Amino acid sequence: MKGIFITATGTGVGKTVVAAGIARHLKENGVDVGVMKPIASGGQEDAQFLMQAAGVEDSLEAINPVFLEHPLAPYESARMEKRKIDLKSVARAYQALAQRHAVMVVEGVGGVRVPLTKNQDVTHLIRLLKLPALVVASASLGTINHTLLTLEALKKEKITVVGIVLNFFDLDDLACRSGLEFFKEKKIPVLAALPPEAGFADNPDLTARAFSKTALARWLAKLSYTH
């Protein structure tokens, strides 16, 4: 099963926009792409946006098997609802959905250390799904620390990281430019740097176009056509 897990340095840095842009990019290049937002808390808008971007006919329940009402970390939201999240059940739902598509784009929830159960966080879900991770980070001031901590956590859990996407990248912003140079110096692969108009987009076509000539597009091509 081929796919990619979209995670991030935290909440609100544009995971959904990036995931939707990737899904639309793959679809426009003739790939049968499936999408999944395994766990969501506070709303199902992200899952619905992914569905629209990929143009899939899968049910919302298949794409988002675990929905929690409270906009909190899933473990906390589940506790308030007197529910327990079963990651093995989530993995089975993923496998069933992945069998219908050539490539899967899976969006996580929050950052990599967001608790999903009492003893499991997002890294456990990534490992269970056996997918490589793409890290979305805001290009603004503070991204170096947040990104390094995220990469360190993924490395500790032996998760393959294909690279990072810098979102809201403004060439006129010194912090954005210096952050990009730092990552290049440290040989951390920046697969794309999305300008603000693409990073905030509610139109996946705009984000997909921003990806078209990036290293991310080249990596996705290899993923799609490698048997």
Coordinates of C-alpha atoms in Angstrom, one line a residue:
M1 CA 0.0 0.0 0.0
K2 CA 1.5 3.3 -1.1
G3 CA 0.9 6.6 0.5
I4 CA 2.1 9.5 2.6
F5 CA 1.2 10.7 6.1
I6 CA 0.9 14.5 6.5
T7 CA 2.0 15.6 9.9
A8 CA 3.1 18.9 11.3
T9 CA 5.0 20.9 13.8
G10 CA 1.7 21.8 15.5
T11 CA -1.9 22.9 14.9
G12 CA -2.8 25.6 12.5
V13 CA 0.2 25.4 10.2
G14 CA -1.7 24.2 7.1
K15 CA -1.7 20.4 7.2
T16 CA -5.1 20.2 5.5
V17 CA -4.2 22.7 2.8
V18 CA -1.1 20.7 2.0
A19 CA -2.8 17.4 2.1
A20 CA -5.6 18.6 -0.1
G21 CA -3.1 20.2 -2.6
I22 CA -1.2 16.9 -2.8
A23 CA -4.4 14.9 -3.4
R24 CA -5.5 17.3 -6.1
H25 CA -2.0 17.2 -7.7
L26 CA -2.1 13.4 -7.8
K27 CA -5.6 13.4 -9.2
E28 CA -4.7 15.8 -11.9
N29 CA -1.8 13.6 -12.9
G30 CA -4.1 10.6 -13.4
V31 CA -3.4 8.9 -10.1
D32 CA -6.3 7.1 -8.3
V33 CA -5.8 8.8 -5.0
G34 CA -7.6 8.1 -1.7
V35 CA -7.7 10.4 1.3
M36 CA -8.1 9.8 5.0
K37 CA -8.4 11.9 8.2
P38 CA -8.4 9.0 10.6
I39 CA -9.0 11.0 13.7
A40 CA -10.7 14.4 14.0
S41 CA -11.9 16.4 17.0
G42 CA -14.1 19.4 16.9
G43 CA -15.4 19.1 13.3
Q44 CA -15.2 17.1 10.1
E45 CA -14.5 20.0 7.8
D46 CA -10.9 18.9 7.1
A47 CA -12.1 15.4 6.0
Q48 CA -14.8 16.9 3.8
F49 CA -12.2 19.3 2.2
L50 CA -9.9 16.3 1.5
M51 CA -12.8 14.5 -0.1
Q52 CA -13.6 17.4 -2.3
A53 CA -9.9 17.8 -3.3
A54 CA -9.5 14.2 -4.3
G55 CA -12.9 13.9 -5.9
V56 CA -13.5 10.5 -4.2
E57 CA -16.8 8.8 -3.6
D58 CA -15.8 7.1 -0.4
S59 CA -18.1 7.8 2.6
L60 CA -17.2 10.4 5.2
E61 CA -17.3 7.6 7.8
A62 CA -14.6 5.7 5.8
I63 CA -12.4 8.8 5.4
N64 CA -12.9 9.9 9.0
P65 CA -13.6 6.8 11.1
V66 CA -13.0 8.5 14.5
F67 CA -14.8 11.8 15.0
L68 CA -14.8 13.5 18.4
E69 CA -17.0 16.5 19.3
H70 CA -14.7 18.6 21.5
P71 CA -11.9 20.6 19.8
L72 CA -9.2 19.1 22.0
A73 CA -6.4 16.6 21.8
P74 CA -8.1 13.4 20.8
Y75 CA -7.3 11.6 24.1
E76 CA -8.8 14.4 26.1
S77 CA -11.8 14.7 23.8
A78 CA -12.4 11.0 24.0
R79 CA -12.2 11.1 27.8
M80 CA -14.9 13.8 28.0
E81 CA -17.1 11.6 25.8
K82 CA -16.3 8.5 27.8
R83 CA -14.9 6.8 24.7
K84 CA -11.6 5.1 23.9
I85 CA -9.7 5.3 20.6
D86 CA -8.5 2.0 19.3
L87 CA -5.6 2.5 16.9
K88 CA -5.7 -1.0 15.6
S89 CA -9.3 -0.4 14.5
V90 CA -8.2 2.8 12.8
A91 CA -5.5 0.8 11.0
R92 CA -8.0 -1.7 9.8
A93 CA -10.2 1.1 8.5
Y94 CA -7.1 2.5 6.7
Q95 CA -6.3 -0.8 5.1
A96 CA -9.9 -1.2 3.8
L97 CA -9.8 2.2 2.3
A98 CA -6.3 1.8 0.8
Q99 CA -7.4 -1.3 -1.1
R100 CA -9.6 0.9 -3.2
H101 CA -6.9 3.3 -4.3
A102 CA -3.4 3.3 -5.8
V103 CA -2.0 6.0 -3.4
M104 CA -3.3 7.2 -0.1
V105 CA -2.9 10.7 1.4
V106 CA -3.4 10.6 5.2
E107 CA -3.7 13.7 7.3
G108 CA -2.8 13.5 11.0
V109 CA -4.1 15.6 13.9
G110 CA -2.1 18.4 15.4
G111 CA 1.6 17.7 15.9
V112 CA 3.4 14.4 16.3
R113 CA 3.2 14.2 20.1
V114 CA -0.5 14.9 20.3
P115 CA -2.0 12.1 22.6
L116 CA -4.4 9.8 20.9
T117 CA -4.8 7.4 23.8
K118 CA -3.3 7.2 27.3
N119 CA 0.0 5.8 26.1
Q120 CA -0.1 6.5 22.3
D121 CA 0.4 9.6 20.2
V122 CA 0.4 10.4 16.5
T123 CA 3.8 8.7 16.0
H124 CA 2.3 5.4 17.0
L125 CA -0.4 5.9 14.4
I126 CA 2.1 6.7 11.7
R127 CA 4.1 3.5 12.5
L128 CA 1.0 1.4 12.6
L129 CA 0.0 2.6 9.1
K130 CA 3.6 2.0 7.9
L131 CA 3.7 5.3 5.9
P132 CA 6.5 7.8 5.4
A133 CA 5.9 11.2 6.9
L134 CA 5.9 14.7 5.4
V135 CA 6.2 17.5 7.9
V136 CA 4.3 20.7 7.4
A137 CA 5.8 23.7 9.2
S138 CA 5.0 27.4 9.2
A139 CA 7.9 29.3 7.6
S140 CA 7.6 32.1 10.2
L141 CA 9.8 32.9 13.2
G142 CA 10.2 29.9 15.5
T143 CA 10.0 27.3 12.8
I144 CA 13.6 26.1 13.3
N145 CA 12.9 25.0 16.9
H146 CA 9.5 23.5 16.2
T147 CA 10.7 21.7 13.1
L148 CA 13.8 20.3 14.7
L149 CA 11.9 19.0 17.7
T150 CA 9.3 17.3 15.4
L151 CA 12.0 15.7 13.3
E152 CA 13.8 14.5 16.4
A153 CA 10.6 12.8 17.7
L154 CA 10.0 11.1 14.3
K155 CA 13.6 9.9 14.2
K156 CA 13.4 8.5 17.7
E157 CA 10.4 6.5 16.6
K158 CA 12.2 5.3 13.5
I159 CA 9.7 6.9 11.1
T160 CA 10.9 7.7 7.6
V161 CA 10.6 11.4 6.9
V162 CA 10.6 12.4 3.2
G163 CA 11.1 16.1 3.9
I164 CA 9.3 19.2 5.0
V165 CA 7.0 21.7 3.4
L166 CA 7.4 25.3 4.6
N167 CA 4.0 27.0 4.6
F168 CA 3.2 30.7 4.4
F169 CA 6.6 31.4 2.9
D170 CA 7.1 35.1 2.2
L171 CA 10.3 36.0 0.3
D172 CA 10.2 39.5 1.9
D173 CA 10.3 38.1 5.4
L174 CA 13.8 37.7 6.8
A175 CA 12.7 34.9 9.2
C176 CA 11.3 32.9 6.3
R177 CA 14.5 33.3 4.2
S178 CA 16.9 32.5 7.1
G179 CA 14.9 29.5 8.1
L180 CA 15.1 28.1 4.6
E181 CA 18.8 28.7 4.5
F182 CA 19.2 26.9 7.9
F183 CA 17.4 23.8 6.7
K184 CA 19.5 23.7 3.5
E185 CA 22.7 24.0 5.6
K186 CA 21.6 21.1 7.8
K187 CA 20.6 19.1 4.7
I188 CA 17.0 18.8 5.8
P189 CA 15.0 18.4 2.5
V190 CA 12.6 21.3 2.0
L191 CA 10.4 19.8 -0.7
A192 CA 8.3 22.9 -1.2
A193 CA 7.9 26.4 0.1
L194 CA 4.3 27.6 -0.3
P195 CA 3.6 31.3 -0.6
P196 CA 0.9 32.8 1.7
E197 CA -1.8 32.9 -1.0
A198 CA -1.3 29.1 -1.5
G199 CA -0.8 28.2 2.1
F200 CA -4.1 29.7 3.2
A201 CA -6.0 28.5 0.1
D202 CA -9.5 27.1 0.3
N203 CA -9.0 26.1 -3.3
P204 CA -6.9 22.9 -3.7
D205 CA -6.2 23.8 -7.3
L206 CA -4.1 26.8 -6.2
T207 CA -2.1 24.7 -3.8
A208 CA -1.6 21.9 -6.4
R209 CA -0.3 24.5 -8.9
A210 CA 2.2 25.8 -6.3
F211 CA 3.5 22.2 -6.0
S212 CA 3.8 21.6 -9.7
K213 CA 7.5 22.3 -10.2
T214 CA 8.8 21.5 -6.7
A215 CA 10.8 18.6 -5.3
L216 CA 7.6 17.4 -3.7
A217 CA 6.0 16.9 -7.1
R218 CA 9.0 14.9 -8.2
W219 CA 8.8 12.7 -5.1
L220 CA 5.1 12.2 -5.6
A221 CA 5.8 11.1 -9.2
K222 CA 8.2 8.4 -7.9
L223 CA 5.7 7.3 -5.3
S224 CA 2.9 7.0 -7.8
Y225 CA 4.7 5.1 -10.5
T226 CA 7.0 2.8 -8.4
H227 CA 5.6 -0.7 -8.3

